[in-house]
């Protein structure tokens, strides 16, 4: 299971969202669960809730994804880099042929986008 935390999910995790906490626990404790934090989304989450980036980056079950050149080129035309980096990360790759699911507390943001969404609202 490959899951990308968008900026809203990251901020929610820092506020004690039970569903986000379960994802983090699974990624740490269970084989086959992978949780990704795209850098641009991590920055935006930290702007919304200071301390979020440092906290999430320290968790062993989360992989922080750098903004490498292919990602930067994909994001360059986008207005909202946090959402764009999350969407880019969720795309299919050779390692993840089915792509990844985006975990969010703002599922409407993803309407019309070519991604699968996991709503973290209770």
Short mmCIF file of N, CA and C in Angstrom, two decimals:
data_model
loop_
_atom_site.label_atom_id
_atom_site.label_comp_id
_atom_site.label_asym_id
_atom_site.label_seq_id
_atom_site.Cartn_x
_atom_site.Cartn_y
_atom_site.Cartn_z
N UNK A 1 0.85 -1.16 0.00
CA UNK A 1 0.00 0.00 0.00
C UNK A 1 0.90 1.23 0.00
N UNK A 2 0.76 2.06 -1.00
CA UNK A 2 1.54 3.28 -1.14
C UNK A 2 0.61 4.47 -0.96
N UNK A 3 0.93 5.31 0.02
CA UNK A 3 0.07 6.45 0.34
C UNK A 3 0.90 7.71 0.43
N UNK A 4 0.41 8.76 -0.22
CA UNK A 4 1.04 10.08 -0.20
C UNK A 4 0.23 10.98 0.73
N UNK A 5 0.90 11.58 1.69
CA UNK A 5 0.24 12.55 2.56
C UNK A 5 0.28 13.91 1.87
N UNK A 6 -0.88 14.53 1.67
CA UNK A 6 -0.85 15.90 1.17
C UNK A 6 -0.67 16.83 2.37
N UNK A 7 -0.58 18.13 2.12
CA UNK A 7 -0.32 19.08 3.20
C UNK A 7 -1.41 19.08 4.26
N UNK A 8 -2.67 18.85 3.85
CA UNK A 8 -3.76 18.84 4.83
C UNK A 8 -3.67 17.61 5.73
N UNK A 9 -3.25 16.49 5.17
CA UNK A 9 -3.10 15.26 5.97
C UNK A 9 -1.95 15.40 6.95
N UNK A 10 -0.88 16.05 6.51
CA UNK A 10 0.26 16.26 7.41
C UNK A 10 -0.12 17.15 8.58
N UNK A 11 -0.83 18.23 8.30
CA UNK A 11 -1.26 19.12 9.38
C UNK A 11 -2.22 18.40 10.31
N UNK A 12 -3.10 17.58 9.74
CA UNK A 12 -4.06 16.81 10.56
C UNK A 12 -3.33 15.82 11.46
N UNK A 13 -2.28 15.19 10.94
CA UNK A 13 -1.51 14.24 11.75
C UNK A 13 -0.91 14.95 12.96
N UNK A 14 -0.45 16.16 12.76
CA UNK A 14 0.12 16.94 13.86
C UNK A 14 -0.91 17.40 14.88
N UNK A 15 -2.20 17.35 14.48
CA UNK A 15 -3.27 17.75 15.39
C UNK A 15 -3.98 16.54 16.00
N UNK A 16 -3.42 15.36 15.80
CA UNK A 16 -3.97 14.17 16.43
C UNK A 16 -5.08 13.47 15.66
N UNK A 17 -5.17 13.68 14.35
CA UNK A 17 -6.17 12.99 13.54
C UNK A 17 -5.94 11.48 13.66
N UNK A 18 -6.97 10.77 14.09
CA UNK A 18 -6.87 9.34 14.37
C UNK A 18 -6.54 8.55 13.11
N UNK A 19 -7.17 8.87 12.00
CA UNK A 19 -6.93 8.13 10.76
C UNK A 19 -5.50 8.36 10.25
N UNK A 20 -5.01 9.58 10.33
CA UNK A 20 -3.62 9.86 9.94
C UNK A 20 -2.65 9.12 10.85
N UNK A 21 -2.94 9.09 12.13
CA UNK A 21 -2.09 8.37 13.08
C UNK A 21 -2.05 6.88 12.78
N UNK A 22 -3.17 6.31 12.38
CA UNK A 22 -3.20 4.89 12.02
C UNK A 22 -2.34 4.61 10.80
N UNK A 23 -2.40 5.50 9.81
CA UNK A 23 -1.55 5.34 8.62
C UNK A 23 -0.07 5.36 9.00
N UNK A 24 0.29 6.30 9.85
CA UNK A 24 1.69 6.41 10.28
C UNK A 24 2.12 5.16 11.03
N UNK A 25 1.26 4.66 11.90
CA UNK A 25 1.57 3.43 12.64
C UNK A 25 1.76 2.26 11.70
N UNK A 26 0.84 2.10 10.75
CA UNK A 26 0.94 0.99 9.80
C UNK A 26 2.22 1.06 8.98
N UNK A 27 2.56 2.25 8.51
CA UNK A 27 3.77 2.41 7.69
C UNK A 27 5.01 2.04 8.48
N UNK A 28 4.97 2.25 9.78
CA UNK A 28 6.11 1.91 10.63
C UNK A 28 6.12 0.44 11.03
N UNK A 29 4.95 -0.13 11.27
CA UNK A 29 4.88 -1.47 11.88
C UNK A 29 4.59 -2.61 10.92
N UNK A 30 4.01 -2.33 9.75
CA UNK A 30 3.59 -3.41 8.87
C UNK A 30 4.34 -3.40 7.55
N UNK A 31 4.78 -4.57 7.14
CA UNK A 31 5.45 -4.70 5.85
C UNK A 31 4.46 -4.40 4.73
N UNK A 32 4.95 -3.76 3.68
CA UNK A 32 4.11 -3.47 2.52
C UNK A 32 3.34 -2.18 2.60
N UNK A 33 3.48 -1.43 3.69
CA UNK A 33 2.83 -0.12 3.82
C UNK A 33 3.90 0.95 3.69
N UNK A 34 3.69 1.88 2.77
CA UNK A 34 4.65 2.94 2.51
C UNK A 34 3.93 4.28 2.55
N UNK A 35 4.50 5.21 3.29
CA UNK A 35 3.91 6.53 3.47
C UNK A 35 4.92 7.58 3.01
N UNK A 36 4.48 8.47 2.11
CA UNK A 36 5.36 9.46 1.50
C UNK A 36 4.93 10.88 1.87
N UNK A 37 5.93 11.71 2.10
CA UNK A 37 5.71 13.13 2.38
C UNK A 37 6.48 13.95 1.34
N UNK A 38 5.80 14.43 0.29
CA UNK A 38 6.48 15.26 -0.70
C UNK A 38 6.96 16.57 -0.05
N UNK A 39 8.15 16.97 -0.36
CA UNK A 39 8.76 18.14 0.27
C UNK A 39 7.90 19.40 0.17
N UNK A 40 7.36 19.67 -1.00
CA UNK A 40 6.55 20.90 -1.16
C UNK A 40 5.31 20.86 -0.27
N UNK A 41 4.70 19.70 -0.13
CA UNK A 41 3.55 19.57 0.76
C UNK A 41 3.98 19.71 2.22
N UNK A 42 5.15 19.19 2.53
CA UNK A 42 5.68 19.29 3.89
C UNK A 42 5.92 20.74 4.28
N UNK A 43 6.44 21.52 3.36
CA UNK A 43 6.67 22.96 3.61
C UNK A 43 5.34 23.67 3.85
N UNK A 44 4.35 23.39 3.01
CA UNK A 44 3.04 24.03 3.15
C UNK A 44 2.37 23.64 4.47
N UNK A 45 2.50 22.37 4.85
CA UNK A 45 1.93 21.92 6.13
C UNK A 45 2.61 22.63 7.30
N UNK A 46 3.91 22.84 7.19
CA UNK A 46 4.63 23.53 8.27
C UNK A 46 4.26 25.00 8.34
N UNK A 47 3.93 25.59 7.20
CA UNK A 47 3.45 26.98 7.21
C UNK A 47 2.11 27.08 7.92
N UNK A 48 1.25 26.10 7.69
CA UNK A 48 -0.07 26.08 8.31
C UNK A 48 0.00 25.74 9.80
N UNK A 49 0.93 24.87 10.13
CA UNK A 49 1.08 24.43 11.51
C UNK A 49 2.57 24.27 11.81
N UNK A 50 3.23 25.32 12.31
CA UNK A 50 4.67 25.27 12.56
C UNK A 50 5.07 24.08 13.44
N UNK A 51 6.16 23.43 13.04
CA UNK A 51 6.65 22.25 13.75
C UNK A 51 6.26 20.95 13.08
N UNK A 52 5.32 21.00 12.15
CA UNK A 52 4.83 19.80 11.48
C UNK A 52 5.95 19.11 10.70
N UNK A 53 6.73 19.87 9.96
CA UNK A 53 7.77 19.29 9.11
C UNK A 53 8.81 18.54 9.94
N UNK A 54 9.29 19.17 10.97
CA UNK A 54 10.29 18.53 11.82
C UNK A 54 9.74 17.26 12.47
N UNK A 55 8.51 17.33 12.93
CA UNK A 55 7.88 16.17 13.57
C UNK A 55 7.73 15.01 12.59
N UNK A 56 7.15 15.27 11.42
CA UNK A 56 6.92 14.19 10.46
C UNK A 56 8.23 13.63 9.91
N UNK A 57 9.20 14.48 9.67
CA UNK A 57 10.48 14.02 9.13
C UNK A 57 11.21 13.10 10.10
N UNK A 58 10.90 13.21 11.38
CA UNK A 58 11.55 12.38 12.39
C UNK A 58 10.89 11.02 12.56
N UNK A 59 9.72 10.83 11.99
CA UNK A 59 9.01 9.56 12.15
C UNK A 59 9.60 8.50 11.23
N UNK A 60 9.86 7.30 11.76
CA UNK A 60 10.53 6.27 10.96
C UNK A 60 9.69 5.69 9.83
N UNK A 61 8.39 5.79 9.87
CA UNK A 61 7.55 5.19 8.83
C UNK A 61 7.28 6.08 7.64
N UNK A 62 7.81 7.31 7.65
CA UNK A 62 7.52 8.27 6.59
C UNK A 62 8.78 8.52 5.75
N UNK A 63 8.62 8.46 4.45
CA UNK A 63 9.70 8.77 3.53
C UNK A 63 9.47 10.17 2.98
N UNK A 64 10.40 11.07 3.27
CA UNK A 64 10.32 12.44 2.75
C UNK A 64 10.92 12.42 1.34
N UNK A 65 10.16 12.91 0.38
CA UNK A 65 10.60 12.91 -1.01
C UNK A 65 11.09 14.29 -1.43
N UNK A 66 12.33 14.33 -1.88
CA UNK A 66 12.94 15.58 -2.32
C UNK A 66 12.28 16.09 -3.59
N UNK A 67 12.49 17.36 -3.82
CA UNK A 67 12.05 17.98 -5.07
C UNK A 67 13.22 17.85 -6.04
N UNK A 68 13.25 16.72 -6.76
CA UNK A 68 14.32 16.50 -7.73
C UNK A 68 13.97 17.19 -9.05
N UNK A 69 14.87 17.10 -10.03
CA UNK A 69 14.66 17.81 -11.28
C UNK A 69 13.40 17.37 -12.01
N UNK A 70 13.11 16.08 -12.17
CA UNK A 70 11.86 15.70 -12.86
C UNK A 70 10.62 16.25 -12.15
N UNK A 71 10.63 16.22 -10.82
CA UNK A 71 9.49 16.75 -10.07
C UNK A 71 9.39 18.26 -10.26
N UNK A 72 10.52 18.96 -10.19
CA UNK A 72 10.52 20.42 -10.36
C UNK A 72 9.99 20.81 -11.74
N UNK A 73 10.38 20.08 -12.75
CA UNK A 73 9.89 20.38 -14.10
C UNK A 73 8.39 20.13 -14.21
N UNK A 74 7.89 19.09 -13.54
CA UNK A 74 6.46 18.80 -13.56
C UNK A 74 5.66 19.86 -12.80
N UNK A 75 6.26 20.43 -11.76
CA UNK A 75 5.56 21.41 -10.92
C UNK A 75 5.66 22.84 -11.44
N UNK A 76 6.62 23.09 -12.30
CA UNK A 76 6.92 24.46 -12.71
C UNK A 76 5.72 25.21 -13.28
N UNK A 77 4.82 24.52 -13.91
CA UNK A 77 3.67 25.19 -14.52
C UNK A 77 2.47 25.26 -13.59
N UNK A 78 2.58 24.69 -12.42
CA UNK A 78 1.46 24.64 -11.49
C UNK A 78 1.47 25.82 -10.54
N UNK A 79 0.30 26.20 -10.07
CA UNK A 79 0.19 27.33 -9.15
C UNK A 79 0.39 26.90 -7.70
N UNK A 80 -0.20 25.77 -7.32
CA UNK A 80 -0.11 25.27 -5.95
C UNK A 80 0.88 24.12 -5.91
N UNK A 81 2.10 24.40 -5.48
CA UNK A 81 3.16 23.40 -5.52
C UNK A 81 2.92 22.24 -4.56
N UNK A 82 2.29 22.48 -3.43
CA UNK A 82 2.05 21.40 -2.47
C UNK A 82 1.16 20.33 -3.09
N UNK A 83 0.06 20.73 -3.67
CA UNK A 83 -0.85 19.77 -4.31
C UNK A 83 -0.19 19.15 -5.54
N UNK A 84 0.54 19.95 -6.31
CA UNK A 84 1.19 19.45 -7.52
C UNK A 84 2.25 18.40 -7.18
N UNK A 85 3.03 18.63 -6.13
CA UNK A 85 4.05 17.65 -5.75
C UNK A 85 3.41 16.37 -5.21
N UNK A 86 2.30 16.50 -4.51
CA UNK A 86 1.57 15.31 -4.03
C UNK A 86 1.05 14.52 -5.22
N UNK A 87 0.45 15.20 -6.18
CA UNK A 87 -0.08 14.53 -7.36
C UNK A 87 1.04 13.88 -8.17
N UNK A 88 2.14 14.57 -8.33
CA UNK A 88 3.29 14.02 -9.05
C UNK A 88 3.78 12.74 -8.36
N UNK A 89 3.85 12.77 -7.04
CA UNK A 89 4.32 11.62 -6.27
C UNK A 89 3.36 10.44 -6.40
N UNK A 90 2.09 10.70 -6.57
CA UNK A 90 1.09 9.63 -6.65
C UNK A 90 1.02 8.97 -8.03
N UNK A 91 1.70 9.55 -9.01
CA UNK A 91 1.67 8.97 -10.36
C UNK A 91 2.30 7.57 -10.37
N UNK A 92 1.86 6.74 -11.29
CA UNK A 92 2.50 5.41 -11.44
C UNK A 92 3.98 5.54 -11.79
N UNK A 93 4.76 4.63 -11.25
CA UNK A 93 6.20 4.53 -11.54
C UNK A 93 6.52 3.05 -11.74
N UNK A 94 7.71 2.73 -12.19
CA UNK A 94 8.06 1.31 -12.30
C UNK A 94 7.95 0.56 -10.96
N UNK A 95 8.28 1.24 -9.86
CA UNK A 95 8.16 0.62 -8.53
C UNK A 95 6.73 0.55 -8.03
N UNK A 96 5.90 1.48 -8.51
CA UNK A 96 4.49 1.54 -8.11
C UNK A 96 3.63 1.63 -9.37
N UNK A 97 3.43 0.53 -10.08
CA UNK A 97 2.70 0.59 -11.35
C UNK A 97 1.26 1.09 -11.22
N UNK A 98 0.67 0.93 -10.04
CA UNK A 98 -0.69 1.42 -9.82
C UNK A 98 -0.70 2.82 -9.21
N UNK A 99 0.47 3.40 -9.03
CA UNK A 99 0.54 4.71 -8.40
C UNK A 99 0.34 4.61 -6.90
N UNK A 100 -0.01 5.71 -6.31
CA UNK A 100 -0.24 5.78 -4.86
C UNK A 100 -1.55 6.50 -4.61
N UNK A 101 -2.05 6.34 -3.41
CA UNK A 101 -3.29 6.99 -2.97
C UNK A 101 -2.91 8.26 -2.21
N UNK A 102 -3.64 9.34 -2.44
CA UNK A 102 -3.39 10.58 -1.71
C UNK A 102 -4.32 10.64 -0.49
N UNK A 103 -3.71 10.72 0.69
CA UNK A 103 -4.45 10.89 1.93
C UNK A 103 -4.62 12.39 2.16
N UNK A 104 -5.85 12.80 2.49
CA UNK A 104 -6.16 14.22 2.59
C UNK A 104 -7.34 14.47 3.53
N UNK A 105 -7.42 15.68 4.05
CA UNK A 105 -8.63 16.10 4.77
C UNK A 105 -9.44 17.06 3.91
N UNK A 106 -8.99 17.28 2.68
CA UNK A 106 -9.68 18.16 1.73
C UNK A 106 -9.92 17.40 0.43
N UNK A 107 -10.79 16.38 0.46
CA UNK A 107 -10.96 15.54 -0.73
C UNK A 107 -11.51 16.28 -1.95
N UNK A 108 -12.27 17.34 -1.75
CA UNK A 108 -12.81 18.11 -2.88
C UNK A 108 -11.70 18.74 -3.72
N UNK A 109 -10.56 19.02 -3.10
CA UNK A 109 -9.42 19.59 -3.80
C UNK A 109 -8.99 18.69 -4.96
N UNK A 110 -9.23 17.40 -4.82
CA UNK A 110 -8.75 16.43 -5.80
C UNK A 110 -9.80 16.05 -6.84
N UNK A 111 -10.99 16.65 -6.76
CA UNK A 111 -12.03 16.38 -7.77
C UNK A 111 -11.50 16.72 -9.16
N UNK A 112 -11.71 15.80 -10.09
CA UNK A 112 -11.29 16.02 -11.46
C UNK A 112 -9.83 15.75 -11.73
N UNK A 113 -9.09 15.37 -10.71
CA UNK A 113 -7.67 15.05 -10.87
C UNK A 113 -7.51 13.55 -11.03
N UNK A 114 -6.48 13.12 -11.74
CA UNK A 114 -6.29 11.68 -12.00
C UNK A 114 -5.61 10.94 -10.84
N UNK A 115 -6.19 11.05 -9.64
CA UNK A 115 -5.61 10.41 -8.45
C UNK A 115 -6.71 9.70 -7.67
N UNK A 116 -6.28 8.72 -6.90
CA UNK A 116 -7.18 8.08 -5.94
C UNK A 116 -6.99 8.78 -4.60
N UNK A 117 -8.08 8.92 -3.86
CA UNK A 117 -8.06 9.72 -2.64
C UNK A 117 -8.55 8.91 -1.45
N UNK A 118 -7.90 9.11 -0.32
CA UNK A 118 -8.31 8.54 0.97
C UNK A 118 -8.68 9.72 1.86
N UNK A 119 -9.97 9.83 2.18
CA UNK A 119 -10.48 10.92 3.00
C UNK A 119 -10.17 10.63 4.47
N UNK A 120 -9.43 11.49 5.11
CA UNK A 120 -9.05 11.31 6.52
C UNK A 120 -10.00 12.01 7.48
N UNK A 121 -11.10 12.51 6.97
CA UNK A 121 -12.08 13.14 7.87
C UNK A 121 -12.84 12.04 8.61
N UNK A 122 -13.08 12.28 9.91
CA UNK A 122 -13.82 11.26 10.70
C UNK A 122 -15.26 11.12 10.27
#
